[in-house]
Amino acid sequence: MRSPEGLDHWTKGTFTEVLAPERLTIDHHIIDPCGGGPLFSAVTRVKFSAADGGTRMEVEQTYAVFDAAQAEQMLKGAPEGWRQTLDKLEAEVARIDGHGVRSAVHGAFHLERTYDATADQVYRALSDEAAKSRWFYGPEGWRLIERAMDFRVGGRERVRGGFQGGVTTTFDAIYHDIVPRERIVYTYEMRLDDRKISVSLATLQIKPAGERRTKLLVDEQGAFLDGYDDAGSRERGTGDLLDKLGASLKS
């Protein structure tokens, strides 16, 4: 969730009721990104009913506020946020039905991390399937379904997993350039269930940064497809993975 000032806040939610195809209930918390606790919690109830030529969707949301000063403006913007969300949902339903407009939006980011490890250790964490499996996985609640890695030029990597009762994510990569302990270049597709949401080019460079210290530079250019709104989530997710890589080097 994004505040009026443009600051992104994490949300953590749980489905507390799923009664298909009539209603569902979600209980989630909006977290202070600066290290504080929850700003407020929200219970969202969604009801579905038949309407002329389609389906009527009603959204009702109730709140428990823990930090009124920070939550006030966000709560004022909630109705407009929901209107935008429902408009996007309508567009996605039209796309699934074959009536949506195809689109591609491009984005790029650069990330760096310095690890207390040798270049050999960092390279192994990126190139060895067992070592990579210790950090290359989804967020809390995500469960692995399939993993395969053929690390060579022309080789492929696939990681598929998902959330219980929720969406399945699939990472499909092809390696194009490998310079041991120096550079790895690959392209990858991401899918949510059967929907392809992006195609990206990733370049990883490994640089010495002093005695037993190594810098990892990551550059990505991506095409986000058919209305998928990345909103910076790919960059944040990649940053989280790089932090988990660093933790794996210590253990």
PDB file of C-alpha atoms in Angstrom:
ATOM      1  CA  MET A   1       0.000   0.000   0.000  1.00  0.00           C
ATOM      2  CA  ARG A   2       1.315   3.450  -0.939  1.00  0.00           C
ATOM      3  CA  SER A   3       0.834   6.535   1.254  1.00  0.00           C
ATOM      4  CA  PRO A   4      -0.124   9.970  -0.186  1.00  0.00           C
ATOM      5  CA  GLU A   5       3.567  10.921   0.185  1.00  0.00           C
ATOM      6  CA  GLY A   6       4.556   8.031  -2.104  1.00  0.00           C
ATOM      7  CA  LEU A   7       5.980   5.810   0.674  1.00  0.00           C
ATOM      8  CA  ASP A   8       5.331   2.092   0.218  1.00  0.00           C
ATOM      9  CA  HIS A   9       4.023   0.193   3.262  1.00  0.00           C
ATOM     10  CA  TRP A  10       4.093  -3.575   3.627  1.00  0.00           C
ATOM     11  CA  THR A  11       0.838  -5.460   4.108  1.00  0.00           C
ATOM     12  CA  LYS A  12       0.496  -8.892   5.669  1.00  0.00           C
ATOM     13  CA  GLY A  13      -2.832 -10.627   5.249  1.00  0.00           C
ATOM     14  CA  THR A  14      -4.685 -13.852   5.934  1.00  0.00           C
ATOM     15  CA  PHE A  15      -7.797 -15.224   4.264  1.00  0.00           C
ATOM     16  CA  THR A  16     -10.143 -15.926   7.168  1.00  0.00           C
ATOM     17  CA  GLU A  17     -13.133 -17.019   5.075  1.00  0.00           C
ATOM     18  CA  VAL A  18     -13.456 -18.369   1.554  1.00  0.00           C
ATOM     19  CA  LEU A  19     -16.953 -19.396   0.522  1.00  0.00           C
ATOM     20  CA  ALA A  20     -16.844 -19.787  -3.255  1.00  0.00           C
ATOM     21  CA  PRO A  21     -18.465 -18.290  -5.232  1.00  0.00           C
ATOM     22  CA  GLU A  22     -20.327 -16.108  -2.722  1.00  0.00           C
ATOM     23  CA  ARG A  23     -17.877 -14.296  -0.464  1.00  0.00           C
ATOM     24  CA  LEU A  24     -14.398 -14.072   1.013  1.00  0.00           C
ATOM     25  CA  THR A  25     -12.871 -12.274   3.998  1.00  0.00           C
ATOM     26  CA  ILE A  26      -9.284 -11.044   4.371  1.00  0.00           C
ATOM     27  CA  ASP A  27      -7.678  -9.805   7.602  1.00  0.00           C
ATOM     28  CA  HIS A  28      -4.499  -7.833   6.970  1.00  0.00           C
ATOM     29  CA  HIS A  29      -2.121  -5.411   8.682  1.00  0.00           C
ATOM     30  CA  ILE A  30      -0.383  -2.358   7.211  1.00  0.00           C
ATOM     31  CA  ILE A  31       3.189  -2.127   8.544  1.00  0.00           C
ATOM     32  CA  ASP A  32       5.392   0.933   9.089  1.00  0.00           C
ATOM     33  CA  PRO A  33       8.269   0.521   6.545  1.00  0.00           C
ATOM     34  CA  CYS A  34      10.639   2.473   8.823  1.00  0.00           C
ATOM     35  CA  GLY A  35      10.774  -0.299  11.395  1.00  0.00           C
ATOM     36  CA  GLY A  36       7.718   0.514  13.484  1.00  0.00           C
ATOM     37  CA  GLY A  37       4.754  -1.710  14.197  1.00  0.00           C
ATOM     38  CA  PRO A  38       1.421  -1.934  12.413  1.00  0.00           C
ATOM     39  CA  LEU A  39      -0.262   1.373  11.540  1.00  0.00           C
ATOM     40  CA  PHE A  40      -3.707  -0.186  11.287  1.00  0.00           C
ATOM     41  CA  SER A  41      -5.459  -3.443  10.503  1.00  0.00           C
ATOM     42  CA  ALA A  42      -8.274  -3.903   8.017  1.00  0.00           C
ATOM     43  CA  VAL A  43     -10.913  -6.577   7.617  1.00  0.00           C
ATOM     44  CA  THR A  44     -12.077  -6.735   4.005  1.00  0.00           C
ATOM     45  CA  ARG A  45     -15.311  -8.540   3.133  1.00  0.00           C
ATOM     46  CA  VAL A  46     -16.077  -9.158  -0.528  1.00  0.00           C
ATOM     47  CA  LYS A  47     -19.485 -10.382  -1.690  1.00  0.00           C
ATOM     48  CA  PHE A  48     -20.268 -11.712  -5.172  1.00  0.00           C
ATOM     49  CA  SER A  49     -23.758 -11.913  -6.682  1.00  0.00           C
ATOM     50  CA  ALA A  50     -25.308 -12.368 -10.093  1.00  0.00           C
ATOM     51  CA  ALA A  51     -26.049  -9.216 -12.081  1.00  0.00           C
ATOM     52  CA  ASP A  52     -27.379  -8.515 -15.573  1.00  0.00           C
ATOM     53  CA  GLY A  53     -24.857 -10.064 -17.932  1.00  0.00           C
ATOM     54  CA  GLY A  54     -22.178 -10.544 -15.303  1.00  0.00           C
ATOM     55  CA  THR A  55     -21.229 -10.482 -11.621  1.00  0.00           C
ATOM     56  CA  ARG A  56     -21.702  -7.802  -8.974  1.00  0.00           C
ATOM     57  CA  MET A  57     -18.843  -7.372  -6.501  1.00  0.00           C
ATOM     58  CA  GLU A  58     -19.324  -5.502  -3.210  1.00  0.00           C
ATOM     59  CA  VAL A  59     -16.374  -4.540  -0.975  1.00  0.00           C
ATOM     60  CA  GLU A  60     -16.748  -3.578   2.679  1.00  0.00           C
ATOM     61  CA  GLN A  61     -13.732  -2.682   4.821  1.00  0.00           C
ATOM     62  CA  THR A  62     -13.495  -2.004   8.567  1.00  0.00           C
ATOM     63  CA  TYR A  63     -10.420  -0.770  10.411  1.00  0.00           C
ATOM     64  CA  ALA A  64      -8.641  -0.914  13.753  1.00  0.00           C
ATOM     65  CA  VAL A  65      -6.207   2.026  14.001  1.00  0.00           C
ATOM     66  CA  PHE A  66      -2.959   1.773  16.012  1.00  0.00           C
ATOM     67  CA  ASP A  67      -1.161   4.920  14.812  1.00  0.00           C
ATOM     68  CA  ALA A  68      -3.748   7.589  14.006  1.00  0.00           C
ATOM     69  CA  ALA A  69      -1.237  10.257  12.932  1.00  0.00           C
ATOM     70  CA  GLN A  70       0.262   8.131  10.154  1.00  0.00           C
ATOM     71  CA  ALA A  71      -2.843   6.148   9.220  1.00  0.00           C
ATOM     72  CA  GLU A  72      -5.283   9.062   8.788  1.00  0.00           C
ATOM     73  CA  GLN A  73      -4.334  10.097   5.248  1.00  0.00           C
ATOM     74  CA  MET A  74      -4.022   6.514   4.050  1.00  0.00           C
ATOM     75  CA  LEU A  75      -7.511   5.687   5.312  1.00  0.00           C
ATOM     76  CA  LYS A  76      -8.922   8.778   3.595  1.00  0.00           C
ATOM     77  CA  GLY A  77      -7.452   7.507   0.329  1.00  0.00           C
ATOM     78  CA  ALA A  78      -8.759   3.947   0.744  1.00  0.00           C
ATOM     79  CA  PRO A  79     -12.041   4.413  -1.218  1.00  0.00           C
ATOM     80  CA  GLU A  80     -10.194   5.877  -4.210  1.00  0.00           C
ATOM     81  CA  GLY A  81      -7.575   3.121  -3.930  1.00  0.00           C
ATOM     82  CA  TRP A  82     -10.301   0.499  -4.059  1.00  0.00           C
ATOM     83  CA  ARG A  83     -11.923   2.170  -7.080  1.00  0.00           C
ATOM     84  CA  GLN A  84      -8.597   1.997  -8.911  1.00  0.00           C
ATOM     85  CA  THR A  85      -8.098  -1.621  -7.845  1.00  0.00           C
ATOM     86  CA  LEU A  86     -11.540  -2.637  -9.103  1.00  0.00           C
ATOM     87  CA  ASP A  87     -10.918  -0.849 -12.402  1.00  0.00           C
ATOM     88  CA  LYS A  88      -7.704  -2.872 -12.803  1.00  0.00           C
ATOM     89  CA  LEU A  89      -9.588  -6.055 -11.913  1.00  0.00           C
ATOM     90  CA  GLU A  90     -12.192  -5.275 -14.558  1.00  0.00           C
ATOM     91  CA  ALA A  91      -9.426  -4.773 -17.130  1.00  0.00           C
ATOM     92  CA  GLU A  92      -7.783  -8.048 -16.143  1.00  0.00           C
ATOM     93  CA  VAL A  93     -11.056  -9.974 -16.428  1.00  0.00           C
ATOM     94  CA  ALA A  94     -11.514  -8.479 -19.895  1.00  0.00           C
ATOM     95  CA  ARG A  95      -7.962  -9.509 -20.809  1.00  0.00           C
ATOM     96  CA  ILE A  96      -8.565 -13.079 -19.623  1.00  0.00           C
ATOM     97  CA  ASP A  97     -11.740 -13.196 -21.703  1.00  0.00           C
ATOM     98  CA  GLY A  98      -9.733 -12.120 -24.741  1.00  0.00           C
ATOM     99  CA  HIS A  99     -11.026  -8.545 -24.901  1.00  0.00           C
ATOM    100  CA  GLY A 100      -8.163  -6.735 -23.165  1.00  0.00           C
ATOM    101  CA  VAL A 101      -5.594  -4.478 -24.816  1.00  0.00           C
ATOM    102  CA  ARG A 102      -2.074  -5.883 -25.023  1.00  0.00           C
ATOM    103  CA  SER A 103       0.654  -3.697 -23.541  1.00  0.00           C
ATOM    104  CA  ALA A 104       4.299  -3.711 -22.446  1.00  0.00           C
ATOM    105  CA  VAL A 105       5.751  -1.330 -19.849  1.00  0.00           C
ATOM    106  CA  HIS A 106       9.521  -1.232 -19.392  1.00  0.00           C
ATOM    107  CA  GLY A 107      11.493  -0.810 -16.190  1.00  0.00           C
ATOM    108  CA  ALA A 108      15.072  -1.127 -14.940  1.00  0.00           C
ATOM    109  CA  PHE A 109      16.938  -1.126 -11.646  1.00  0.00           C
ATOM    110  CA  HIS A 110      20.459  -1.493 -10.215  1.00  0.00           C
ATOM    111  CA  LEU A 111      21.288  -3.061  -6.838  1.00  0.00           C
ATOM    112  CA  GLU A 112      24.566  -3.648  -5.006  1.00  0.00           C
ATOM    113  CA  ARG A 113      25.505  -5.739  -1.986  1.00  0.00           C
ATOM    114  CA  THR A 114      28.901  -6.238  -0.327  1.00  0.00           C
ATOM    115  CA  TYR A 115      29.389  -9.579   1.444  1.00  0.00           C
ATOM    116  CA  ASP A 116      31.958 -10.798   3.958  1.00  0.00           C
ATOM    117  CA  ALA A 117      32.841 -13.682   1.668  1.00  0.00           C
ATOM    118  CA  THR A 118      35.235 -14.549  -1.139  1.00  0.00           C
ATOM    119  CA  ALA A 119      34.325 -14.304  -4.828  1.00  0.00           C
ATOM    120  CA  ASP A 120      34.383 -18.109  -4.960  1.00  0.00           C
ATOM    121  CA  GLN A 121      31.788 -18.311  -2.183  1.00  0.00           C
ATOM    122  CA  VAL A 122      29.486 -15.733  -3.801  1.00  0.00           C
ATOM    123  CA  TYR A 123      29.824 -17.402  -7.205  1.00  0.00           C
ATOM    124  CA  ARG A 124      28.982 -20.785  -5.688  1.00  0.00           C
ATOM    125  CA  ALA A 125      25.853 -19.317  -4.050  1.00  0.00           C
ATOM    126  CA  LEU A 126      24.752 -18.182  -7.523  1.00  0.00           C
ATOM    127  CA  SER A 127      25.787 -21.200  -9.569  1.00  0.00           C
ATOM    128  CA  ASP A 128      25.359 -24.319  -7.399  1.00  0.00           C
ATOM    129  CA  GLU A 129      21.791 -25.635  -7.133  1.00  0.00           C
ATOM    130  CA  ALA A 130      22.080 -26.783  -3.518  1.00  0.00           C
ATOM    131  CA  ALA A 131      23.708 -23.513  -2.415  1.00  0.00           C
ATOM    132  CA  LYS A 132      21.194 -21.392  -4.335  1.00  0.00           C
ATOM    133  CA  SER A 133      18.224 -23.260  -2.879  1.00  0.00           C
ATOM    134  CA  ARG A 134      19.226 -21.920   0.547  1.00  0.00           C
ATOM    135  CA  TRP A 135      18.291 -18.353  -0.419  1.00  0.00           C
ATOM    136  CA  PHE A 136      16.431 -18.292  -3.754  1.00  0.00           C
ATOM    137  CA  TYR A 137      12.830 -18.854  -2.670  1.00  0.00           C
ATOM    138  CA  GLY A 138       9.635 -16.887  -2.162  1.00  0.00           C
ATOM    139  CA  PRO A 139       8.391 -14.794   0.773  1.00  0.00           C
ATOM    140  CA  GLU A 140       6.826 -16.052   3.992  1.00  0.00           C
ATOM    141  CA  GLY A 141       4.036 -18.529   3.285  1.00  0.00           C
ATOM    142  CA  TRP A 142       5.447 -19.553  -0.117  1.00  0.00           C
ATOM    143  CA  ARG A 143       6.049 -23.284  -0.666  1.00  0.00           C
ATOM    144  CA  LEU A 144       8.299 -24.908  -3.273  1.00  0.00           C
ATOM    145  CA  ILE A 145       6.661 -27.108  -5.916  1.00  0.00           C
ATOM    146  CA  GLU A 146       9.486 -27.597  -8.432  1.00  0.00           C
ATOM    147  CA  ARG A 147      13.174 -26.677  -8.716  1.00  0.00           C
ATOM    148  CA  ALA A 148      15.682 -27.502 -11.485  1.00  0.00           C
ATOM    149  CA  MET A 149      18.976 -25.847 -12.430  1.00  0.00           C
ATOM    150  CA  ASP A 150      21.334 -26.557 -15.354  1.00  0.00           C
ATOM    151  CA  PHE A 151      24.044 -23.942 -14.877  1.00  0.00           C
ATOM    152  CA  ARG A 152      25.835 -23.580 -18.233  1.00  0.00           C
ATOM    153  CA  VAL A 153      25.559 -21.315 -21.265  1.00  0.00           C
ATOM    154  CA  GLY A 154      22.284 -22.357 -22.879  1.00  0.00           C
ATOM    155  CA  GLY A 155      21.167 -24.111 -19.692  1.00  0.00           C
ATOM    156  CA  ARG A 156      17.854 -23.453 -17.987  1.00  0.00           C
ATOM    157  CA  GLU A 157      16.668 -22.856 -14.446  1.00  0.00           C
ATOM    158  CA  ARG A 158      13.104 -23.247 -13.194  1.00  0.00           C
ATOM    159  CA  VAL A 159      11.654 -22.516  -9.766  1.00  0.00           C
ATOM    160  CA  ARG A 160       7.922 -22.946  -9.208  1.00  0.00           C
ATOM    161  CA  GLY A 161       6.006 -22.518  -5.978  1.00  0.00           C
ATOM    162  CA  GLY A 162       3.008 -20.850  -4.439  1.00  0.00           C
ATOM    163  CA  PHE A 163       0.822 -20.034  -1.498  1.00  0.00           C
ATOM    164  CA  GLN A 164      -1.692 -22.459  -0.029  1.00  0.00           C
ATOM    165  CA  GLY A 165      -5.004 -21.860  -1.746  1.00  0.00           C
ATOM    166  CA  GLY A 166      -3.476 -18.946  -3.675  1.00  0.00           C
ATOM    167  CA  VAL A 167      -1.452 -18.001  -6.715  1.00  0.00           C
ATOM    168  CA  THR A 168       1.404 -20.069  -8.170  1.00  0.00           C
ATOM    169  CA  THR A 169       4.627 -18.298  -9.240  1.00  0.00           C
ATOM    170  CA  THR A 170       7.006 -19.633 -11.906  1.00  0.00           C
ATOM    171  CA  PHE A 171      10.549 -18.415 -12.647  1.00  0.00           C
ATOM    172  CA  ASP A 172      11.918 -19.721 -15.991  1.00  0.00           C
ATOM    173  CA  ALA A 173      15.474 -18.660 -16.916  1.00  0.00           C
ATOM    174  CA  ILE A 174      18.021 -19.268 -19.689  1.00  0.00           C
ATOM    175  CA  TYR A 175      21.745 -18.603 -19.104  1.00  0.00           C
ATOM    176  CA  HIS A 176      23.438 -16.677 -21.943  1.00  0.00           C
ATOM    177  CA  ASP A 177      26.871 -15.700 -20.606  1.00  0.00           C
ATOM    178  CA  ILE A 178      28.979 -17.116 -17.754  1.00  0.00           C
ATOM    179  CA  VAL A 179      32.439 -15.944 -16.719  1.00  0.00           C
ATOM    180  CA  PRO A 180      33.293 -17.943 -13.565  1.00  0.00           C
ATOM    181  CA  ARG A 181      33.633 -15.788 -10.439  1.00  0.00           C
ATOM    182  CA  GLU A 182      33.059 -12.618 -12.527  1.00  0.00           C
ATOM    183  CA  ARG A 183      29.787 -12.418 -14.498  1.00  0.00           C
ATOM    184  CA  ILE A 184      26.482 -14.176 -15.100  1.00  0.00           C
ATOM    185  CA  VAL A 185      23.907 -13.017 -17.677  1.00  0.00           C
ATOM    186  CA  TYR A 186      20.494 -14.615 -18.100  1.00  0.00           C
ATOM    187  CA  THR A 187      16.960 -13.874 -19.257  1.00  0.00           C
ATOM    188  CA  TYR A 188      13.888 -15.013 -17.399  1.00  0.00           C
ATOM    189  CA  GLU A 189      10.108 -15.101 -17.596  1.00  0.00           C
ATOM    190  CA  MET A 190       7.813 -14.766 -14.601  1.00  0.00           C
ATOM    191  CA  ARG A 191       4.309 -16.220 -14.477  1.00  0.00           C
ATOM    192  CA  LEU A 192       1.446 -15.925 -12.016  1.00  0.00           C
ATOM    193  CA  ASP A 193      -0.478 -19.165 -12.494  1.00  0.00           C
ATOM    194  CA  ASP A 194      -0.639 -19.436 -16.320  1.00  0.00           C
ATOM    195  CA  ARG A 195      -0.316 -15.696 -16.963  1.00  0.00           C
ATOM    196  CA  LYS A 196       3.061 -14.433 -18.228  1.00  0.00           C
ATOM    197  CA  ILE A 197       3.645 -11.127 -16.425  1.00  0.00           C
ATOM    198  CA  SER A 198       7.201 -10.197 -17.447  1.00  0.00           C
ATOM    199  CA  VAL A 199      10.326 -10.985 -19.456  1.00  0.00           C
ATOM    200  CA  SER A 200      13.628  -9.682 -18.040  1.00  0.00           C
ATOM    201  CA  LEU A 201      17.355  -9.508 -18.699  1.00  0.00           C
ATOM    202  CA  ALA A 202      19.559  -9.845 -15.599  1.00  0.00           C
ATOM    203  CA  THR A 203      23.300  -9.156 -15.360  1.00  0.00           C
ATOM    204  CA  LEU A 204      25.222 -10.169 -12.217  1.00  0.00           C
ATOM    205  CA  GLN A 205      28.790  -8.964 -11.725  1.00  0.00           C
ATOM    206  CA  ILE A 206      31.103 -10.182  -8.963  1.00  0.00           C
ATOM    207  CA  LYS A 207      33.823  -7.726  -7.876  1.00  0.00           C
ATOM    208  CA  PRO A 208      36.560  -7.955  -5.179  1.00  0.00           C
ATOM    209  CA  ALA A 209      36.007  -5.445  -2.344  1.00  0.00           C
ATOM    210  CA  GLY A 210      39.005  -6.003  -0.082  1.00  0.00           C
ATOM    211  CA  GLU A 211      40.337  -8.989   1.794  1.00  0.00           C
ATOM    212  CA  ARG A 212      37.653 -11.686   1.910  1.00  0.00           C
ATOM    213  CA  ARG A 213      34.974  -9.185   0.867  1.00  0.00           C
ATOM    214  CA  THR A 214      33.054  -9.277  -2.405  1.00  0.00           C
ATOM    215  CA  LYS A 215      30.661  -6.867  -4.095  1.00  0.00           C
ATOM    216  CA  LEU A 216      27.738  -8.167  -6.142  1.00  0.00           C
ATOM    217  CA  LEU A 217      26.217  -5.803  -8.717  1.00  0.00           C
ATOM    218  CA  VAL A 218      22.807  -6.652 -10.150  1.00  0.00           C
ATOM    219  CA  ASP A 219      21.238  -4.905 -13.159  1.00  0.00           C
ATOM    220  CA  GLU A 220      17.825  -5.798 -14.558  1.00  0.00           C
ATOM    221  CA  GLN A 221      15.791  -4.530 -17.495  1.00  0.00           C
ATOM    222  CA  GLY A 222      12.257  -5.860 -17.726  1.00  0.00           C
ATOM    223  CA  ALA A 223       9.157  -5.734 -19.896  1.00  0.00           C
ATOM    224  CA  PHE A 224       5.983  -5.974 -17.794  1.00  0.00           C
ATOM    225  CA  LEU A 225       3.131  -7.317 -19.865  1.00  0.00           C
ATOM    226  CA  ASP A 226      -0.575  -6.729 -20.485  1.00  0.00           C
ATOM    227  CA  GLY A 227      -1.433  -4.448 -17.616  1.00  0.00           C
ATOM    228  CA  TYR A 228       0.728  -6.028 -14.930  1.00  0.00           C
ATOM    229  CA  ASP A 229       1.588  -3.176 -12.531  1.00  0.00           C
ATOM    230  CA  ASP A 230       5.014  -3.895 -11.024  1.00  0.00           C
ATOM    231  CA  ALA A 231       5.065  -0.697  -8.877  1.00  0.00           C
ATOM    232  CA  GLY A 232       8.639  -1.469  -7.819  1.00  0.00           C
ATOM    233  CA  SER A 233       7.855  -4.897  -6.370  1.00  0.00           C
ATOM    234  CA  ARG A 234      10.442  -6.685  -8.538  1.00  0.00           C
ATOM    235  CA  GLU A 235      13.228  -4.436  -7.265  1.00  0.00           C
ATOM    236  CA  ARG A 236      12.126  -4.883  -3.636  1.00  0.00           C
ATOM    237  CA  GLY A 237      11.815  -8.647  -4.080  1.00  0.00           C
ATOM    238  CA  THR A 238      15.263  -8.877  -5.664  1.00  0.00           C
ATOM    239  CA  GLY A 239      16.707  -6.843  -2.788  1.00  0.00           C
ATOM    240  CA  ASP A 240      15.155  -9.268  -0.296  1.00  0.00           C
ATOM    241  CA  LEU A 241      16.706 -12.203  -2.180  1.00  0.00           C
ATOM    242  CA  LEU A 242      20.145 -10.568  -2.097  1.00  0.00           C
ATOM    243  CA  ASP A 243      19.793 -10.110   1.661  1.00  0.00           C
ATOM    244  CA  LYS A 244      18.909 -13.796   2.019  1.00  0.00           C
ATOM    245  CA  LEU A 245      21.954 -14.653  -0.118  1.00  0.00           C
ATOM    246  CA  GLY A 246      24.119 -12.729   2.352  1.00  0.00           C
ATOM    247  CA  ALA A 247      22.570 -14.572   5.296  1.00  0.00           C
ATOM    248  CA  SER A 248      23.239 -17.920   3.597  1.00  0.00           C
ATOM    249  CA  LEU A 249      26.930 -17.048   3.270  1.00  0.00           C
ATOM    250  CA  LYS A 250      27.176 -16.650   7.040  1.00  0.00           C
ATOM    251  CA  SER A 251      25.591 -19.968   7.947  1.00  0.00           C
TER     252      SER A 251
END
